[in-house]
PDB file of C-alpha atoms in Angstrom:
ATOM      1  CA  UNK E   1      30.408 -94.187 -28.796  1.00  0.00           C
ATOM      2  CA  UNK E   2      32.044 -94.701 -32.200  1.00  0.00           C
ATOM      3  CA  UNK E   3      34.007 -92.422 -33.433  1.00  0.00           C
ATOM      4  CA  UNK E   4      33.930 -92.770 -37.363  1.00  0.00           C
ATOM      5  CA  UNK E   5      35.983 -90.841 -39.875  1.00  0.00           C
ATOM      6  CA  UNK E   6      33.571 -87.705 -40.989  1.00  0.00           C
ATOM      7  CA  UNK E   7      33.872 -87.140 -44.646  1.00  0.00           C
ATOM      8  CA  UNK E   8      30.254 -85.410 -45.019  1.00  0.00           C
ATOM      9  CA  UNK E   9      30.050 -81.780 -44.913  1.00  0.00           C
ATOM     10  CA  UNK E  10      26.971 -79.944 -45.758  1.00  0.00           C
ATOM     11  CA  UNK E  11      27.471 -75.860 -46.705  1.00  0.00           C
ATOM     12  CA  UNK E  12      24.601 -73.657 -46.003  1.00  0.00           C
ATOM     13  CA  UNK E  13      24.961 -69.686 -47.348  1.00  0.00           C
ATOM     14  CA  UNK E  14      23.581 -67.080 -45.559  1.00  0.00           C
ATOM     15  CA  UNK E  15      20.805 -64.032 -46.950  1.00  0.00           C
ATOM     16  CA  UNK E  16      21.920 -62.097 -49.889  1.00  0.00           C
ATOM     17  CA  UNK E  17      23.708 -64.894 -51.792  1.00  0.00           C
ATOM     18  CA  UNK E  18      22.843 -68.691 -52.986  1.00  0.00           C
ATOM     19  CA  UNK E  19      24.862 -71.346 -52.577  1.00  0.00           C
ATOM     20  CA  UNK E  20      26.972 -71.195 -55.559  1.00  0.00           C
ATOM     21  CA  UNK E  21      29.614 -69.379 -53.848  1.00  0.00           C
ATOM     22  CA  UNK E  22      30.748 -72.211 -51.718  1.00  0.00           C
ATOM     23  CA  UNK E  23      32.271 -73.333 -55.083  1.00  0.00           C
ATOM     24  CA  UNK E  24      35.716 -73.337 -53.997  1.00  0.00           C
ATOM     25  CA  UNK E  25      35.443 -74.572 -50.892  1.00  0.00           C
ATOM     26  CA  UNK E  26      33.294 -77.385 -52.670  1.00  0.00           C
ATOM     27  CA  UNK E  27      36.659 -78.077 -54.787  1.00  0.00           C
ATOM     28  CA  UNK E  28      38.711 -77.848 -52.432  1.00  0.00           C
ATOM     29  CA  UNK E  29      37.022 -80.555 -50.480  1.00  0.00           C
ATOM     30  CA  UNK E  30      35.988 -82.806 -52.632  1.00  0.00           C
ATOM     31  CA  UNK E  31      39.351 -82.917 -53.967  1.00  0.00           C
ATOM     32  CA  UNK E  32      40.047 -84.445 -50.991  1.00  0.00           C
ATOM     33  CA  UNK E  33      37.258 -87.314 -50.943  1.00  0.00           C
ATOM     34  CA  UNK E  34      34.604 -85.486 -48.722  1.00  0.00           C
ATOM     35  CA  UNK E  35      30.977 -85.848 -49.774  1.00  0.00           C
ATOM     36  CA  UNK E  36      29.935 -82.177 -50.035  1.00  0.00           C
ATOM     37  CA  UNK E  37      26.065 -81.246 -50.191  1.00  0.00           C
ATOM     38  CA  UNK E  38      25.402 -77.446 -50.418  1.00  0.00           C
ATOM     39  CA  UNK E  39      21.651 -76.172 -49.297  1.00  0.00           C
ATOM     40  CA  UNK E  40      20.108 -73.769 -51.442  1.00  0.00           C
ATOM     41  CA  UNK E  41      18.320 -72.191 -48.625  1.00  0.00           C
ATOM     42  CA  UNK E  42      14.736 -70.683 -49.804  1.00  0.00           C
ATOM     43  CA  UNK E  43      15.340 -67.695 -46.975  1.00  0.00           C
ATOM     44  CA  UNK E  44      11.460 -67.016 -46.633  1.00  0.00           C
ATOM     45  CA  UNK E  45      11.682 -68.478 -43.041  1.00  0.00           C
ATOM     46  CA  UNK E  46      14.230 -69.789 -40.852  1.00  0.00           C
ATOM     47  CA  UNK E  47      11.818 -72.716 -39.953  1.00  0.00           C
ATOM     48  CA  UNK E  48      12.113 -73.196 -44.004  1.00  0.00           C
ATOM     49  CA  UNK E  49      15.395 -73.277 -44.053  1.00  0.00           C
ATOM     50  CA  UNK E  50      15.871 -75.431 -41.216  1.00  0.00           C
ATOM     51  CA  UNK E  51      13.621 -77.649 -43.291  1.00  0.00           C
ATOM     52  CA  UNK E  52      15.737 -77.696 -46.433  1.00  0.00           C
ATOM     53  CA  UNK E  53      18.925 -78.447 -44.771  1.00  0.00           C
ATOM     54  CA  UNK E  54      17.443 -81.301 -42.537  1.00  0.00           C
ATOM     55  CA  UNK E  55      16.211 -82.692 -45.515  1.00  0.00           C
ATOM     56  CA  UNK E  56      19.857 -82.927 -46.650  1.00  0.00           C
ATOM     57  CA  UNK E  57      21.073 -83.973 -43.853  1.00  0.00           C
ATOM     58  CA  UNK E  58      18.731 -86.947 -43.711  1.00  0.00           C
ATOM     59  CA  UNK E  59      19.827 -88.056 -46.708  1.00  0.00           C
ATOM     60  CA  UNK E  60      23.356 -88.611 -46.369  1.00  0.00           C
ATOM     61  CA  UNK E  61      25.164 -92.276 -45.157  1.00  0.00           C
ATOM     62  CA  UNK E  62      26.996 -90.978 -42.038  1.00  0.00           C
ATOM     63  CA  UNK E  63      27.848 -88.190 -39.446  1.00  0.00           C
ATOM     64  CA  UNK E  64      28.426 -84.400 -41.226  1.00  0.00           C
ATOM     65  CA  UNK E  65      30.127 -81.222 -40.538  1.00  0.00           C
ATOM     66  CA  UNK E  66      27.659 -78.418 -40.716  1.00  0.00           C
ATOM     67  CA  UNK E  67      28.796 -75.159 -41.965  1.00  0.00           C
ATOM     68  CA  UNK E  68      26.580 -72.141 -41.650  1.00  0.00           C
ATOM     69  CA  UNK E  69      27.408 -68.732 -43.680  1.00  0.00           C
ATOM     70  CA  UNK E  70      26.439 -65.550 -41.989  1.00  0.00           C
ATOM     71  CA  UNK E  71      22.352 -65.721 -41.762  1.00  0.00           C
ATOM     72  CA  UNK E  72      23.112 -69.360 -42.542  1.00  0.00           C
ATOM     73  CA  UNK E  73      24.546 -69.715 -39.074  1.00  0.00           C
ATOM     74  CA  UNK E  74      21.189 -69.036 -37.461  1.00  0.00           C
ATOM     75  CA  UNK E  75      19.907 -72.225 -39.624  1.00  0.00           C
ATOM     76  CA  UNK E  76      22.810 -74.728 -38.218  1.00  0.00           C
ATOM     77  CA  UNK E  77      22.424 -73.501 -34.903  1.00  0.00           C
ATOM     78  CA  UNK E  78      18.454 -74.614 -34.893  1.00  0.00           C
ATOM     79  CA  UNK E  79      19.394 -77.363 -37.881  1.00  0.00           C
ATOM     80  CA  UNK E  80      22.331 -79.068 -36.047  1.00  0.00           C
ATOM     81  CA  UNK E  81      20.338 -80.873 -33.815  1.00  0.00           C
ATOM     82  CA  UNK E  82      20.044 -83.651 -35.935  1.00  0.00           C
ATOM     83  CA  UNK E  83      21.602 -86.913 -35.492  1.00  0.00           C
ATOM     84  CA  UNK E  84      23.621 -86.780 -38.211  1.00  0.00           C
ATOM     85  CA  UNK E  85      25.262 -83.785 -37.463  1.00  0.00           C
ATOM     86  CA  UNK E  86      28.672 -84.366 -35.451  1.00  0.00           C
ATOM     87  CA  UNK E  87      30.371 -81.052 -35.663  1.00  0.00           C
ATOM     88  CA  UNK E  88      29.426 -77.124 -36.634  1.00  0.00           C
ATOM     89  CA  UNK E  89      31.575 -74.455 -38.314  1.00  0.00           C
ATOM     90  CA  UNK E  90      30.173 -70.528 -38.223  1.00  0.00           C
ATOM     91  CA  UNK E  91      32.016 -68.861 -40.929  1.00  0.00           C
ATOM     92  CA  UNK E  92      31.473 -64.943 -40.199  1.00  0.00           C
ATOM     93  CA  UNK E  93      28.110 -66.087 -39.269  1.00  0.00           C
ATOM     94  CA  UNK E  94      25.524 -65.405 -36.512  1.00  0.00           C
ATOM     95  CA  UNK E  95      25.219 -68.079 -34.030  1.00  0.00           C
ATOM     96  CA  UNK E  96      22.099 -66.905 -32.264  1.00  0.00           C
ATOM     97  CA  UNK E  97      21.090 -68.553 -28.231  1.00  0.00           C
ATOM     98  CA  UNK E  98      17.998 -69.984 -27.284  1.00  0.00           C
ATOM     99  CA  UNK E  99      15.219 -67.450 -27.895  1.00  0.00           C
ATOM    100  CA  UNK E 100      17.453 -65.093 -30.369  1.00  0.00           C
ATOM    101  CA  UNK E 101      17.213 -64.109 -34.007  1.00  0.00           C
ATOM    102  CA  UNK E 102      19.206 -62.568 -36.654  1.00  0.00           C
ATOM    103  CA  UNK E 103      17.520 -59.420 -35.719  1.00  0.00           C
ATOM    104  CA  UNK E 104      17.526 -59.343 -32.369  1.00  0.00           C
ATOM    105  CA  UNK E 105      21.705 -59.894 -32.719  1.00  0.00           C
ATOM    106  CA  UNK E 106      22.226 -56.516 -35.494  1.00  0.00           C
ATOM    107  CA  UNK E 107      19.403 -54.381 -32.948  1.00  0.00           C
ATOM    108  CA  UNK E 108      22.304 -52.953 -30.922  1.00  0.00           C
ATOM    109  CA  UNK E 109      25.470 -53.046 -33.181  1.00  0.00           C
ATOM    110  CA  UNK E 110      28.733 -51.418 -31.923  1.00  0.00           C
ATOM    111  CA  UNK E 111      29.697 -47.885 -31.560  1.00  0.00           C
ATOM    112  CA  UNK E 112      31.632 -47.274 -34.889  1.00  0.00           C
ATOM    113  CA  UNK E 113      30.570 -50.244 -36.426  1.00  0.00           C
ATOM    114  CA  UNK E 114      29.494 -50.343 -40.450  1.00  0.00           C
ATOM    115  CA  UNK E 115      25.894 -49.979 -41.201  1.00  0.00           C
ATOM    116  CA  UNK E 116      24.922 -52.780 -43.910  1.00  0.00           C
ATOM    117  CA  UNK E 117      23.807 -51.088 -46.867  1.00  0.00           C
ATOM    118  CA  UNK E 118      20.399 -52.642 -47.043  1.00  0.00           C
ATOM    119  CA  UNK E 119      17.766 -51.427 -48.839  1.00  0.00           C
ATOM    120  CA  UNK E 120      13.795 -50.742 -47.401  1.00  0.00           C
ATOM    121  CA  UNK E 121      11.422 -53.693 -47.316  1.00  0.00           C
ATOM    122  CA  UNK E 122      10.138 -53.934 -50.514  1.00  0.00           C
ATOM    123  CA  UNK E 123       7.136 -57.103 -50.671  1.00  0.00           C
ATOM    124  CA  UNK E 124       8.407 -58.571 -47.439  1.00  0.00           C
ATOM    125  CA  UNK E 125      12.039 -58.858 -48.743  1.00  0.00           C
ATOM    126  CA  UNK E 126      15.029 -57.611 -48.549  1.00  0.00           C
ATOM    127  CA  UNK E 127      18.412 -56.324 -50.449  1.00  0.00           C
ATOM    128  CA  UNK E 128      21.713 -54.857 -50.215  1.00  0.00           C
ATOM    129  CA  UNK E 129      22.299 -51.750 -52.495  1.00  0.00           C
ATOM    130  CA  UNK E 130      23.923 -52.714 -55.696  1.00  0.00           C
ATOM    131  CA  UNK E 131      26.198 -49.574 -55.904  1.00  0.00           C
ATOM    132  CA  UNK E 132      27.741 -50.233 -52.123  1.00  0.00           C
ATOM    133  CA  UNK E 133      27.696 -54.124 -52.488  1.00  0.00           C
ATOM    134  CA  UNK E 134      31.248 -54.526 -53.590  1.00  0.00           C
ATOM    135  CA  UNK E 135      32.396 -52.311 -50.463  1.00  0.00           C
ATOM    136  CA  UNK E 136      30.106 -53.579 -47.535  1.00  0.00           C
ATOM    137  CA  UNK E 137      29.662 -57.446 -48.630  1.00  0.00           C
ATOM    138  CA  UNK E 138      33.087 -58.445 -50.658  1.00  0.00           C
ATOM    139  CA  UNK E 139      35.863 -56.185 -50.449  1.00  0.00           C
ATOM    140  CA  UNK E 140      38.648 -58.926 -51.023  1.00  0.00           C
ATOM    141  CA  UNK E 141      37.100 -60.341 -54.021  1.00  0.00           C
ATOM    142  CA  UNK E 142      37.682 -58.781 -57.744  1.00  0.00           C
ATOM    143  CA  UNK E 143      35.312 -56.306 -58.543  1.00  0.00           C
ATOM    144  CA  UNK E 144      34.013 -58.779 -61.687  1.00  0.00           C
ATOM    145  CA  UNK E 145      33.011 -61.360 -58.992  1.00  0.00           C
ATOM    146  CA  UNK E 146      31.366 -58.807 -56.576  1.00  0.00           C
ATOM    147  CA  UNK E 147      29.340 -57.514 -59.172  1.00  0.00           C
ATOM    148  CA  UNK E 148      28.160 -61.149 -60.224  1.00  0.00           C
ATOM    149  CA  UNK E 149      26.972 -61.633 -56.392  1.00  0.00           C
ATOM    150  CA  UNK E 150      25.552 -58.160 -56.233  1.00  0.00           C
ATOM    151  CA  UNK E 151      23.740 -58.679 -59.603  1.00  0.00           C
ATOM    152  CA  UNK E 152      22.760 -62.404 -58.386  1.00  0.00           C
ATOM    153  CA  UNK E 153      21.131 -61.283 -55.048  1.00  0.00           C
ATOM    154  CA  UNK E 154      18.603 -63.989 -53.170  1.00  0.00           C
ATOM    155  CA  UNK E 155      15.467 -61.767 -52.128  1.00  0.00           C
ATOM    156  CA  UNK E 156      15.515 -62.107 -48.140  1.00  0.00           C
ATOM    157  CA  UNK E 157      12.462 -62.177 -46.616  1.00  0.00           C
ATOM    158  CA  UNK E 158      12.308 -60.482 -43.376  1.00  0.00           C
ATOM    159  CA  UNK E 159      10.276 -63.161 -41.982  1.00  0.00           C
ATOM    160  CA  UNK E 160      13.479 -65.173 -41.434  1.00  0.00           C
ATOM    161  CA  UNK E 161      15.728 -62.097 -40.054  1.00  0.00           C
ATOM    162  CA  UNK E 162      13.095 -62.644 -37.022  1.00  0.00           C
ATOM    163  CA  UNK E 163      13.230 -66.600 -37.108  1.00  0.00           C
ATOM    164  CA  UNK E 164      13.964 -67.707 -33.302  1.00  0.00           C
ATOM    165  CA  UNK E 165      16.611 -70.308 -32.610  1.00  0.00           C
ATOM    166  CA  UNK E 166      14.425 -72.824 -30.371  1.00  0.00           C
ATOM    167  CA  UNK E 167      17.031 -74.681 -28.932  1.00  0.00           C
ATOM    168  CA  UNK E 168      21.296 -73.974 -30.400  1.00  0.00           C
ATOM    169  CA  UNK E 169      22.596 -76.664 -31.537  1.00  0.00           C
ATOM    170  CA  UNK E 170      26.302 -75.614 -30.223  1.00  0.00           C
ATOM    171  CA  UNK E 171      25.433 -76.304 -26.683  1.00  0.00           C
ATOM    172  CA  UNK E 172      25.268 -80.045 -27.760  1.00  0.00           C
ATOM    173  CA  UNK E 173      27.784 -80.259 -30.365  1.00  0.00           C
ATOM    174  CA  UNK E 174      31.181 -79.285 -30.987  1.00  0.00           C
ATOM    175  CA  UNK E 175      31.531 -76.116 -32.844  1.00  0.00           C
ATOM    176  CA  UNK E 176      34.423 -73.875 -34.680  1.00  0.00           C
ATOM    177  CA  UNK E 177      34.394 -70.345 -36.029  1.00  0.00           C
ATOM    178  CA  UNK E 178      36.430 -68.603 -38.518  1.00  0.00           C
ATOM    179  CA  UNK E 179      36.305 -64.310 -37.847  1.00  0.00           C
ATOM    180  CA  UNK E 180      36.464 -62.544 -40.546  1.00  0.00           C
ATOM    181  CA  UNK E 181      38.913 -59.218 -39.360  1.00  0.00           C
ATOM    182  CA  UNK E 182      37.464 -56.942 -42.246  1.00  0.00           C
ATOM    183  CA  UNK E 183      34.386 -57.786 -42.374  1.00  0.00           C
ATOM    184  CA  UNK E 184      31.796 -54.918 -42.820  1.00  0.00           C
ATOM    185  CA  UNK E 185      28.468 -56.767 -42.335  1.00  0.00           C
ATOM    186  CA  UNK E 186      28.865 -58.493 -39.160  1.00  0.00           C
ATOM    187  CA  UNK E 187      31.408 -56.893 -37.165  1.00  0.00           C
ATOM    188  CA  UNK E 188      34.550 -58.926 -36.159  1.00  0.00           C
ATOM    189  CA  UNK E 189      33.897 -57.671 -32.667  1.00  0.00           C
ATOM    190  CA  UNK E 190      30.423 -59.323 -32.326  1.00  0.00           C
ATOM    191  CA  UNK E 191      31.681 -62.253 -33.706  1.00  0.00           C
ATOM    192  CA  UNK E 192      34.292 -63.024 -31.755  1.00  0.00           C
ATOM    193  CA  UNK E 193      31.518 -62.259 -29.025  1.00  0.00           C
ATOM    194  CA  UNK E 194      29.213 -64.833 -29.777  1.00  0.00           C
ATOM    195  CA  UNK E 195      31.979 -67.411 -30.937  1.00  0.00           C
ATOM    196  CA  UNK E 196      33.377 -66.912 -27.190  1.00  0.00           C
ATOM    197  CA  UNK E 197      29.291 -67.885 -25.978  1.00  0.00           C
ATOM    198  CA  UNK E 198      29.306 -70.645 -28.082  1.00  0.00           C
ATOM    199  CA  UNK E 199      32.493 -72.260 -27.074  1.00  0.00           C
ATOM    200  CA  UNK E 200      33.702 -72.529 -30.143  1.00  0.00           C
ATOM    201  CA  UNK E 201      37.294 -73.580 -31.479  1.00  0.00           C
ATOM    202  CA  UNK E 202      38.076 -69.772 -32.749  1.00  0.00           C
ATOM    203  CA  UNK E 203      40.264 -68.912 -35.779  1.00  0.00           C
ATOM    204  CA  UNK E 204      40.832 -65.233 -37.500  1.00  0.00           C
ATOM    205  CA  UNK E 205      41.743 -64.593 -41.266  1.00  0.00           C
ATOM    206  CA  UNK E 206      41.975 -61.564 -42.723  1.00  0.00           C
ATOM    207  CA  UNK E 207      38.657 -61.202 -45.223  1.00  0.00           C
ATOM    208  CA  UNK E 208      35.441 -59.490 -46.261  1.00  0.00           C
ATOM    209  CA  UNK E 209      32.019 -61.090 -45.158  1.00  0.00           C
ATOM    210  CA  UNK E 210      32.342 -62.838 -48.461  1.00  0.00           C
ATOM    211  CA  UNK E 211      35.600 -64.453 -46.866  1.00  0.00           C
ATOM    212  CA  UNK E 212      33.379 -68.120 -47.575  1.00  0.00           C
ATOM    213  CA  UNK E 213      34.794 -67.582 -51.232  1.00  0.00           C
ATOM    214  CA  UNK E 214      37.439 -64.715 -50.957  1.00  0.00           C
ATOM    215  CA  UNK E 215      39.574 -67.332 -48.696  1.00  0.00           C
ATOM    216  CA  UNK E 216      38.520 -70.837 -49.524  1.00  0.00           C
ATOM    217  CA  UNK E 217      41.903 -72.330 -48.140  1.00  0.00           C
ATOM    218  CA  UNK E 218      41.468 -71.383 -44.677  1.00  0.00           C
ATOM    219  CA  UNK E 219      37.495 -72.017 -44.629  1.00  0.00           C
ATOM    220  CA  UNK E 220      38.214 -75.502 -45.759  1.00  0.00           C
ATOM    221  CA  UNK E 221      41.127 -76.039 -43.673  1.00  0.00           C
ATOM    222  CA  UNK E 222      38.446 -75.378 -40.505  1.00  0.00           C
ATOM    223  CA  UNK E 223      36.035 -77.469 -41.961  1.00  0.00           C
ATOM    224  CA  UNK E 224      38.702 -80.582 -42.331  1.00  0.00           C
ATOM    225  CA  UNK E 225      39.869 -79.831 -38.484  1.00  0.00           C
ATOM    226  CA  UNK E 226      36.758 -80.366 -37.379  1.00  0.00           C
ATOM    227  CA  UNK E 227      35.923 -83.377 -39.338  1.00  0.00           C
ATOM    228  CA  UNK E 228      38.847 -84.660 -37.580  1.00  0.00           C
ATOM    229  CA  UNK E 229      38.558 -83.640 -34.481  1.00  0.00           C
ATOM    230  CA  UNK E 230      34.368 -84.355 -33.508  1.00  0.00           C
ATOM    231  CA  UNK E 231      33.557 -87.974 -32.566  1.00  0.00           C
ATOM    232  CA  UNK E 232      29.743 -88.950 -33.431  1.00  0.00           C
TER     233      UNK E 232
END
């Protein structure tokens, strides 16, 4: 196989938020000459979000690093089988195995783990409690930025959480994982377990679940590492 320089990056957001949170990472990578695309997931079903991601991948002219935050990790685990994907990068993300979903991964949290303030489903969608959003999701962002994220939440379809991965791409593609050590949505211990299972190259950074926004430089550095190391 040839080993061209990988200059494409595709960013996939998680639940409750949209792709705008990737702005700082996008800025850093495009300044370095990367072509960066941000997938705006419908977040109605895993299948739909995978289809949206594959559509973006199909429009690229070469190999890409596929990056997922939070629920976006489930999306890239399924969509990462696409021929354009050379590497996977998980940012405080779920990394399901075959037959697993976000629902199954959160069903048995570690003892003492914080409970995300997810409100009861309404009309098939989930939201985080706005008043608890800052502390639980984005504790290391300024209050006004966290308030914007809370007020611009994307309704997360309960069906998306139940979507099971059929064949995880991390079994066949090289993977990297950034653990957010102060995460109050996905326990850091669970992140480390999933990263180890996936055989990922792991780094840790001090940050909340919104580490993709609060620690954009660390995130961009890991993506650069994946782009430089992966073959295609």
